[in-house]
């Protein structure tokens, strides 16, 4: 049974997770050119061109994880029934996004372990922004989780 929407930030987070999951599925169907365009690396693109299953399997796992994260955000928003362990799961999801967003900082400052590429900058900015949306939603929903 649907409950009343109590946290629009988490609904927005769910939409962002869903879009990210769909983008990953599109990369699988787009093939090597899409792996290159979206910054997955030349190795992933070449494996895809060689017909190896690893790129598609890994990308599908990421898409599934993002879809599950979207479900947790929907649950936290109050739009769907509560999911088990919603509070710790949303805390972990938020932390992963924020940390992934910040990983570019040491890369930019110290060039360790490798220099940051344009992919790392824009993907980190996107992850950090999604992390902030989750954080705002988590703070707003904290008492109800």
Coordinates of N, CA, C and O in Angstrom, one line a residue:
X1 N 0.8 -1.2 0.0 CA 0.0 0.0 0.0 C 0.9 1.2 0.0 O 1.8 1.3 0.8
X2 N 0.6 2.2 -0.8 CA 1.3 3.4 -0.9 C 1.0 4.3 0.2 O -0.1 4.5 0.6
X3 N 2.1 4.9 0.8 CA 1.9 5.9 1.8 C 2.2 7.3 1.3 O 2.6 7.4 0.1
X4 N 1.9 8.2 2.1 CA 2.0 9.6 1.6 C 3.5 10.0 1.5 O 4.3 9.6 2.3
X5 N 3.8 10.7 0.4 CA 5.2 11.2 0.2 C 5.6 12.1 1.3 O 5.0 13.1 1.6
X6 N 6.7 11.7 2.0 CA 7.1 12.5 3.2 C 8.5 13.1 2.9 O 8.9 14.0 3.7
X7 N 9.2 12.7 1.9 CA 10.5 13.2 1.7 C 10.9 13.3 0.2 O 11.3 12.4 -0.4
X8 N 10.6 14.5 -0.3 CA 10.8 14.7 -1.8 C 12.3 14.6 -2.2 O 12.5 14.2 -3.3
X9 N 13.2 14.9 -1.3 CA 14.6 14.8 -1.7 C 15.0 13.3 -2.0 O 15.7 13.0 -2.9
X10 N 14.4 12.4 -1.2 CA 14.7 11.0 -1.5 C 13.9 10.5 -2.7 O 14.4 9.6 -3.4
X11 N 12.8 11.1 -3.0 CA 12.1 10.8 -4.3 C 13.0 11.2 -5.5 O 13.2 10.5 -6.4
X12 N 13.6 12.4 -5.4 CA 14.6 12.9 -6.4 C 15.8 12.0 -6.4 O 16.2 11.6 -7.5
X13 N 16.3 11.5 -5.3 CA 17.4 10.6 -5.3 C 17.0 9.3 -6.0 O 17.9 8.7 -6.7
X14 N 15.8 8.8 -5.8 CA 15.4 7.6 -6.5 C 15.4 7.8 -8.0 O 15.8 6.9 -8.7
X15 N 14.9 8.9 -8.4 CA 14.9 9.2 -9.9 C 16.3 9.2 -10.4 O 16.6 8.6 -11.5
X16 N 17.2 9.9 -9.7 CA 18.6 9.9 -10.1 C 19.2 8.5 -10.2 O 20.0 8.2 -11.1
X17 N 19.0 7.7 -9.2 CA 19.5 6.3 -9.2 C 18.9 5.6 -10.4 O 19.6 4.8 -11.1
X18 N 17.6 5.7 -10.7 CA 17.0 5.1 -11.8 C 17.6 5.5 -13.1 O 17.8 4.7 -14.0
X19 N 17.8 6.8 -13.3 CA 18.5 7.3 -14.5 C 19.9 6.7 -14.6 O 20.3 6.4 -15.7
X20 N 20.6 6.7 -13.5 CA 22.0 6.1 -13.6 C 21.9 4.6 -14.0 O 22.8 4.2 -14.8
X21 N 21.0 3.9 -13.4 CA 20.8 2.5 -13.8 C 20.5 2.3 -15.2 O 21.1 1.5 -15.9
X22 N 19.6 3.1 -15.7 CA 19.2 3.1 -17.2 C 20.4 3.4 -18.1 O 20.6 2.8 -19.1
X23 N 21.2 4.4 -17.6 CA 22.4 4.8 -18.4 C 23.4 3.6 -18.5 O 23.9 3.4 -19.6
X24 N 23.5 2.9 -17.4 CA 24.4 1.7 -17.5 C 23.9 0.6 -18.4 O 24.6 0.0 -19.1
X25 N 22.6 0.4 -18.4 CA 22.0 -0.6 -19.3 C 22.2 -0.1 -20.7 O 22.5 -0.9 -21.6
X26 N 22.0 1.2 -21.0 CA 22.2 1.7 -22.3 C 23.7 1.5 -22.8 O 23.9 1.2 -24.0
X27 N 24.6 1.6 -21.9 CA 26.0 1.3 -22.3 C 26.2 -0.1 -22.7 O 26.9 -0.4 -23.7
X28 N 25.6 -1.0 -22.0 CA 25.7 -2.4 -22.4 C 25.2 -2.6 -23.9 O 25.9 -3.2 -24.7
X29 N 24.1 -2.0 -24.2 CA 23.5 -2.2 -25.6 C 24.3 -1.3 -26.6 O 24.4 -1.6 -27.7
X30 N 24.9 -0.2 -26.1 CA 25.6 0.7 -27.0 C 27.0 0.1 -27.4 O 27.5 0.5 -28.4
X31 N 27.5 -0.8 -26.6 CA 28.7 -1.5 -26.9 C 30.0 -0.7 -26.7 O 30.0 0.3 -25.9
X32 N 31.0 -1.0 -27.4 CA 32.4 -0.5 -27.1 C 32.5 1.0 -27.2 O 33.1 1.7 -26.4
X33 N 31.8 1.6 -28.2 CA 31.8 3.0 -28.4 C 31.2 3.7 -27.1 O 31.7 4.8 -26.7
X34 N 30.2 3.1 -26.6 CA 29.6 3.7 -25.4 C 30.5 3.5 -24.2 O 30.6 4.4 -23.3
X35 N 31.2 2.4 -24.1 CA 32.1 2.2 -22.9 C 33.2 3.3 -23.0 O 33.6 3.9 -22.0
X36 N 33.7 3.6 -24.2 CA 34.7 4.6 -24.4 C 34.1 6.0 -24.0 O 34.7 6.7 -23.3
X37 N 33.0 6.3 -24.6 CA 32.4 7.6 -24.4 C 32.1 7.9 -22.9 O 32.4 9.0 -22.4
X38 N 31.6 6.9 -22.2 CA 31.3 7.1 -20.8 C 32.5 6.9 -19.9 O 32.3 6.9 -18.6
X39 N 33.7 6.7 -20.4 CA 34.8 6.7 -19.6 C 35.2 5.3 -18.9 O 35.9 5.3 -17.9
X40 N 34.6 4.3 -19.4 CA 34.9 3.0 -18.7 C 36.3 2.5 -19.0 O 36.8 1.6 -18.4
X41 N 36.9 3.1 -20.0 CA 38.3 2.7 -20.3 C 38.4 1.9 -21.5 O 37.5 1.2 -22.0
X42 N 39.6 2.0 -22.1 CA 39.9 1.2 -23.3 C 39.9 -0.3 -23.1 O 39.4 -1.0 -24.0
X43 N 40.3 -0.7 -22.0 CA 40.3 -2.1 -21.7 C 38.9 -2.7 -21.8 O 38.6 -3.8 -22.3
X44 N 37.9 -2.0 -21.1 CA 36.5 -2.5 -21.2 C 36.0 -2.5 -22.6 O 35.3 -3.4 -23.0
X45 N 36.3 -1.4 -23.3 CA 35.8 -1.3 -24.7 C 36.4 -2.5 -25.6 O 35.7 -3.1 -26.4
X46 N 37.7 -2.8 -25.4 CA 38.3 -3.8 -26.2 C 37.7 -5.2 -25.8 O 37.6 -6.1 -26.7
X47 N 37.5 -5.4 -24.5 CA 36.9 -6.7 -24.1 C 35.5 -6.8 -24.7 O 35.1 -7.9 -25.2
X48 N 34.7 -5.7 -24.8 CA 33.4 -5.8 -25.4 C 33.5 -6.1 -26.9 O 32.8 -6.9 -27.4
X49 N 34.5 -5.5 -27.5 CA 34.7 -5.7 -29.0 C 35.1 -7.2 -29.2 O 34.8 -7.7 -30.3
X50 N 35.8 -7.8 -28.3 CA 36.3 -9.1 -28.4 C 35.2 -10.1 -28.1 O 35.4 -11.4 -28.1
X51 N 34.0 -9.6 -27.6 CA 32.9 -10.5 -27.3 C 32.9 -11.1 -25.9 O 32.2 -12.0 -25.6
X52 N 33.8 -10.6 -25.1 CA 33.9 -11.1 -23.7 C 32.7 -10.6 -22.9 O 32.1 -9.5 -23.1
X53 N 32.2 -11.4 -22.0 CA 31.0 -11.1 -21.2 C 31.3 -10.2 -20.0 O 30.4 -9.6 -19.5
X54 N 32.6 -10.1 -19.6 CA 32.9 -9.3 -18.4 C 32.4 -7.9 -18.4 O 31.7 -7.4 -17.4
X55 N 32.6 -7.1 -19.5 CA 32.0 -5.7 -19.4 C 30.5 -5.6 -19.2 O 30.1 -4.8 -18.4
X56 N 29.8 -6.4 -20.0 CA 28.3 -6.4 -19.8 C 27.9 -6.9 -18.4 O 27.0 -6.3 -17.8
X57 N 28.6 -8.0 -17.9 CA 28.2 -8.5 -16.6 C 28.5 -7.5 -15.5 O 27.7 -7.3 -14.6
X58 N 29.7 -6.9 -15.6 CA 30.0 -5.9 -14.6 C 29.0 -4.7 -14.6 O 28.5 -4.2 -13.6
X59 N 28.8 -4.2 -15.8 CA 27.9 -3.1 -16.0 C 26.5 -3.4 -15.6 O 25.8 -2.6 -15.0
X60 N 26.0 -4.6 -15.8 CA 24.7 -5.0 -15.4 C 24.6 -5.1 -13.9 O 23.6 -4.7 -13.3
X61 N 25.7 -5.6 -13.2 CA 25.7 -5.6 -11.8 C 25.6 -4.2 -11.2 O 24.9 -3.9 -10.2
X62 N 26.3 -3.2 -11.8 CA 26.3 -1.9 -11.3 C 24.9 -1.3 -11.5 O 24.3 -0.6 -10.7
X63 N 24.2 -1.6 -12.7 CA 22.9 -1.1 -13.0 C 21.9 -1.7 -11.9 O 21.0 -1.0 -11.4
X64 N 22.1 -3.0 -11.6 CA 21.2 -3.6 -10.6 C 21.4 -3.0 -9.2 O 20.4 -2.7 -8.5
X65 N 22.6 -2.7 -8.9 CA 22.9 -2.1 -7.6 C 22.2 -0.7 -7.5 O 21.6 -0.3 -6.6
X66 N 22.4 0.1 -8.6 CA 21.8 1.4 -8.7 C 20.3 1.3 -8.6 O 19.6 2.2 -7.9
X67 N 19.7 0.3 -9.2 CA 18.2 0.2 -9.1 C 17.8 -0.2 -7.7 O 16.8 0.4 -7.2
X68 N 18.5 -1.0 -7.0 CA 18.2 -1.3 -5.6 C 18.4 -0.1 -4.8 O 17.5 0.2 -3.9
X69 N 19.4 0.7 -5.0 CA 19.6 2.0 -4.3 C 18.4 2.9 -4.5 O 17.9 3.6 -3.6
X70 N 17.9 2.9 -5.8 CA 16.7 3.7 -6.1 C 15.5 3.2 -5.3 O 14.7 4.0 -4.8
X71 N 15.4 1.9 -5.1 CA 14.3 1.3 -4.3 C 14.4 1.8 -2.9 O 13.4 2.1 -2.3
X72 N 15.6 1.8 -2.3 CA 15.8 2.2 -1.0 C 15.4 3.7 -0.8 O 14.8 4.1 0.2
X73 N 15.8 4.5 -1.8 CA 15.4 5.9 -1.8 C 13.9 6.1 -1.9 O 13.3 6.9 -1.2
X74 N 13.3 5.3 -2.7 CA 11.8 5.4 -2.8 C 11.2 5.0 -1.5 O 10.2 5.6 -1.0
X75 N 11.7 4.0 -0.9 CA 11.2 3.5 0.5 C 11.4 4.7 1.5 O 10.5 5.0 2.2
X76 N 12.6 5.3 1.5 CA 12.8 6.4 2.5 C 11.9 7.6 2.2 O 11.6 8.4 3.1
X77 N 11.5 7.8 0.9 CA 10.7 8.9 0.6 C 9.3 8.8 1.1 O 8.6 9.8 1.2
X78 N 8.9 7.6 1.4 CA 7.5 7.3 1.9 C 6.6 7.0 0.8 O 5.4 6.8 1.0
X79 N 7.1 6.9 -0.5 CA 6.2 6.6 -1.6 C 5.8 5.2 -1.7 O 4.8 4.8 -2.2
X80 N 6.7 4.3 -1.2 CA 6.4 2.9 -1.2 C 6.7 2.4 0.3 O 7.2 3.1 1.1
X81 N 6.3 1.2 0.5 CA 6.4 0.6 1.9 C 7.9 0.5 2.3 O 8.8 0.4 1.5
X82 N 8.1 0.6 3.6 CA 9.5 0.6 4.1 C 10.2 -0.7 3.7 O 9.6 -1.8 3.8
X83 N 11.5 -0.5 3.3 CA 12.3 -1.7 3.0 C 13.1 -2.0 4.3 O 13.4 -1.2 5.1
X84 N 13.6 -3.3 4.4 CA 14.4 -3.7 5.6 C 15.7 -2.9 5.6 O 16.3 -2.6 4.6
X85 N 16.1 -2.5 6.8 CA 17.3 -1.8 7.1 C 17.5 -0.5 6.3 O 18.6 -0.2 5.8
X86 N 16.4 0.2 6.1 CA 16.4 1.4 5.3 C 17.4 2.4 5.8 O 18.1 3.0 5.0
X87 N 17.4 2.7 7.1 CA 18.2 3.7 7.6 C 19.7 3.4 7.4 O 20.4 4.2 6.9
X88 N 20.2 2.2 7.8 CA 21.6 1.9 7.6 C 22.0 1.8 6.1 O 23.0 2.2 5.6
X89 N 21.0 1.3 5.3 CA 21.3 1.2 3.9 C 21.4 2.6 3.2 O 22.3 2.8 2.4
X90 N 20.5 3.5 3.6 CA 20.6 4.9 3.0 C 21.8 5.6 3.5 O 22.4 6.4 2.8
X91 N 22.2 5.3 4.7 CA 23.5 5.9 5.2 C 24.6 5.4 4.4 O 25.5 6.2 4.0
X92 N 24.7 4.1 4.1 CA 25.8 3.6 3.3 C 25.8 4.1 1.9 O 26.8 4.4 1.3
X93 N 24.6 4.1 1.3 CA 24.4 4.6 -0.1 C 24.9 6.1 -0.2 O 25.7 6.4 -1.1
X94 N 24.5 6.9 0.8 CA 24.9 8.3 0.8 C 26.4 8.4 1.0 O 27.1 9.1 0.2
X95 N 27.0 7.6 1.8 CA 28.5 7.6 2.1 C 29.2 7.2 0.8 O 30.2 7.8 0.4
X96 N 28.7 6.1 0.1 CA 29.4 5.7 -1.1 C 29.4 6.8 -2.1 O 30.4 7.1 -2.8
X97 N 28.2 7.4 -2.4 CA 28.2 8.5 -3.4 C 29.1 9.7 -3.0 O 29.8 10.2 -3.8
X98 N 29.1 10.1 -1.7 CA 29.9 11.2 -1.3 C 31.4 10.9 -1.4 O 32.2 11.7 -1.9
X99 N 31.8 9.7 -1.0 CA 33.2 9.3 -1.1 C 33.6 9.1 -2.5 O 34.7 9.5 -2.9
X100 N 32.8 8.6 -3.3 CA 33.1 8.4 -4.8 C 33.2 9.8 -5.4 O 34.1 10.1 -6.2
X101 N 32.4 10.8 -4.9 CA 32.5 12.1 -5.4 C 33.8 12.8 -5.0 O 34.4 13.6 -5.7
X102 N 34.3 12.4 -3.8 CA 35.5 13.1 -3.3 C 36.8 12.4 -3.7 O 37.9 12.9 -3.5
X103 N 36.7 11.2 -4.3 CA 38.0 10.5 -4.7 C 38.8 11.2 -5.7 O 40.0 11.0 -5.7
X104 N 38.3 12.1 -6.4 CA 39.0 12.9 -7.4 C 40.0 13.9 -6.7 O 41.0 14.3 -7.3
X105 N 39.7 14.3 -5.5 CA 40.5 15.3 -4.8 C 42.0 14.8 -4.7 O 42.9 15.6 -5.1
X106 N 42.2 13.7 -4.1 CA 43.6 13.3 -4.0 C 44.3 13.0 -5.4 O 45.5 13.3 -5.6
X107 N 43.5 12.6 -6.3 CA 44.0 12.4 -7.7 C 44.4 13.7 -8.3 O 45.4 13.8 -9.0
X108 N 43.6 14.8 -8.0 CA 43.9 16.1 -8.6 C 45.1 16.7 -7.9 O 45.9 17.4 -8.5
X109 N 45.2 16.5 -6.6 CA 46.2 17.2 -5.8 C 47.6 16.5 -5.9 O 48.6 17.1 -6.2
X110 N 47.6 15.2 -5.8 CA 48.8 14.5 -5.7 C 49.1 13.6 -6.9 O 50.2 13.0 -7.0
X111 N 48.2 13.5 -7.8 CA 48.3 12.6 -9.0 C 48.6 11.2 -8.6 O 49.4 10.5 -9.2
X112 N 48.0 10.8 -7.5 CA 48.2 9.4 -7.0 C 46.9 8.7 -6.9 O 45.9 9.3 -6.3
X113 N 46.7 7.5 -7.3 CA 47.7 6.7 -7.9 C 47.9 7.0 -9.4 O 48.9 6.6 -10.0
X114 N 47.0 7.8 -10.0 CA 47.1 8.2 -11.4 C 46.5 9.6 -11.5 O 45.7 10.0 -10.7
X115 N 47.0 10.3 -12.5 CA 46.4 11.7 -12.7 C 44.9 11.5 -13.0 O 44.4 10.6 -13.7
X116 N 44.1 12.5 -12.5 CA 42.7 12.5 -12.8 C 42.4 12.8 -14.3 O 43.1 13.7 -14.9
X117 N 41.5 12.1 -14.9 CA 41.1 12.4 -16.3 C 39.8 13.2 -16.3 O 39.2 13.3 -15.2
X118 N 39.4 13.7 -17.4 CA 38.1 14.4 -17.5 C 37.0 13.5 -17.0 O 36.1 14.0 -16.3
X119 N 37.0 12.2 -17.3 CA 36.0 11.3 -16.8 C 35.9 11.3 -15.3 O 34.8 11.4 -14.7
X120 N 37.0 11.3 -14.6 CA 37.0 11.3 -13.2 C 36.4 12.6 -12.6 O 35.7 12.6 -11.6
X121 N 36.7 13.7 -13.3 CA 36.2 15.0 -12.8 C 34.6 15.1 -12.9 O 33.9 15.4 -12.0
X122 N 34.1 14.8 -14.1 CA 32.7 14.9 -14.3 C 31.9 13.8 -13.6 O 30.9 14.0 -13.0
X123 N 32.5 12.6 -13.6 CA 31.7 11.5 -12.9 C 31.8 11.7 -11.3 O 30.8 11.4 -10.6
X124 N 32.9 12.3 -10.8 CA 32.9 12.6 -9.4 C 32.0 13.7 -9.0 O 31.3 13.6 -8.0
X125 N 31.8 14.7 -9.9 CA 30.9 15.8 -9.6 C 29.5 15.3 -9.6 O 28.7 15.6 -8.7
X126 N 29.1 14.4 -10.6 CA 27.8 13.8 -10.6 C 27.5 13.0 -9.3 O 26.5 13.1 -8.7
X127 N 28.5 12.1 -9.0 CA 28.3 11.3 -7.8 C 28.2 12.1 -6.5 O 27.4 11.8 -5.6
X128 N 29.0 13.2 -6.4 CA 28.9 14.1 -5.2 C 27.6 14.7 -5.2 O 26.9 14.8 -4.1
X129 N 27.1 15.2 -6.3 CA 25.7 15.9 -6.3 C 24.6 14.9 -5.9 O 23.8 15.2 -5.1
X130 N 24.7 13.6 -6.4 CA 23.7 12.6 -6.1 C 23.8 12.3 -4.6 O 22.8 12.1 -3.9
X131 N 25.1 12.3 -4.1 CA 25.3 12.1 -2.7 C 24.7 13.2 -1.8 O 24.1 12.9 -0.8
X132 N 24.8 14.4 -2.3 CA 24.2 15.5 -1.5 C 22.7 15.4 -1.5 O 22.0 15.6 -0.5
X133 N 22.1 15.0 -2.6 CA 20.6 14.8 -2.7 C 20.2 13.7 -1.7 O 19.3 13.9 -0.9
X134 N 21.0 12.6 -1.7 CA 20.7 11.6 -0.7 C 20.8 12.1 0.7 O 20.0 11.8 1.6
X135 N 21.9 12.9 1.0 CA 22.1 13.4 2.3 C 21.0 14.3 2.8 O 20.5 14.2 3.9
X136 N 20.5 15.2 1.9 CA 19.4 16.1 2.3 C 18.2 15.3 2.6 O 17.4 15.5 3.5
X137 N 17.9 14.3 1.8 CA 16.8 13.4 2.0 C 16.9 12.6 3.3 O 16.0 12.4 4.0
X138 N 18.1 12.1 3.5 CA 18.4 11.3 4.7 C 18.1 12.1 6.0 O 17.5 11.7 6.9
X139 N 18.6 13.3 6.0 CA 18.5 14.3 7.1 C 17.0 14.5 7.3 O 16.5 14.5 8.4
X140 N 16.3 14.8 6.2 CA 14.8 15.1 6.3 C 14.0 13.9 6.8 O 13.0 14.1 7.4
X141 N 14.4 12.7 6.4 CA 13.6 11.5 6.7 C 14.1 10.8 8.0 O 13.5 9.8 8.4
X142 N 15.1 11.3 8.6 CA 15.8 10.5 9.7 C 14.9 10.0 10.7 O 14.9 8.8 11.1
X143 N 14.0 10.8 11.2 CA 13.1 10.3 12.3 C 12.1 9.3 11.9 O 11.6 8.5 12.7
X144 N 11.8 9.3 10.6 CA 10.7 8.4 10.1 C 11.3 7.1 9.5 O 10.6 6.2 9.2
X145 N 12.6 7.0 9.5 CA 13.2 5.7 9.0 C 13.3 4.7 10.1 O 13.5 4.9 11.2

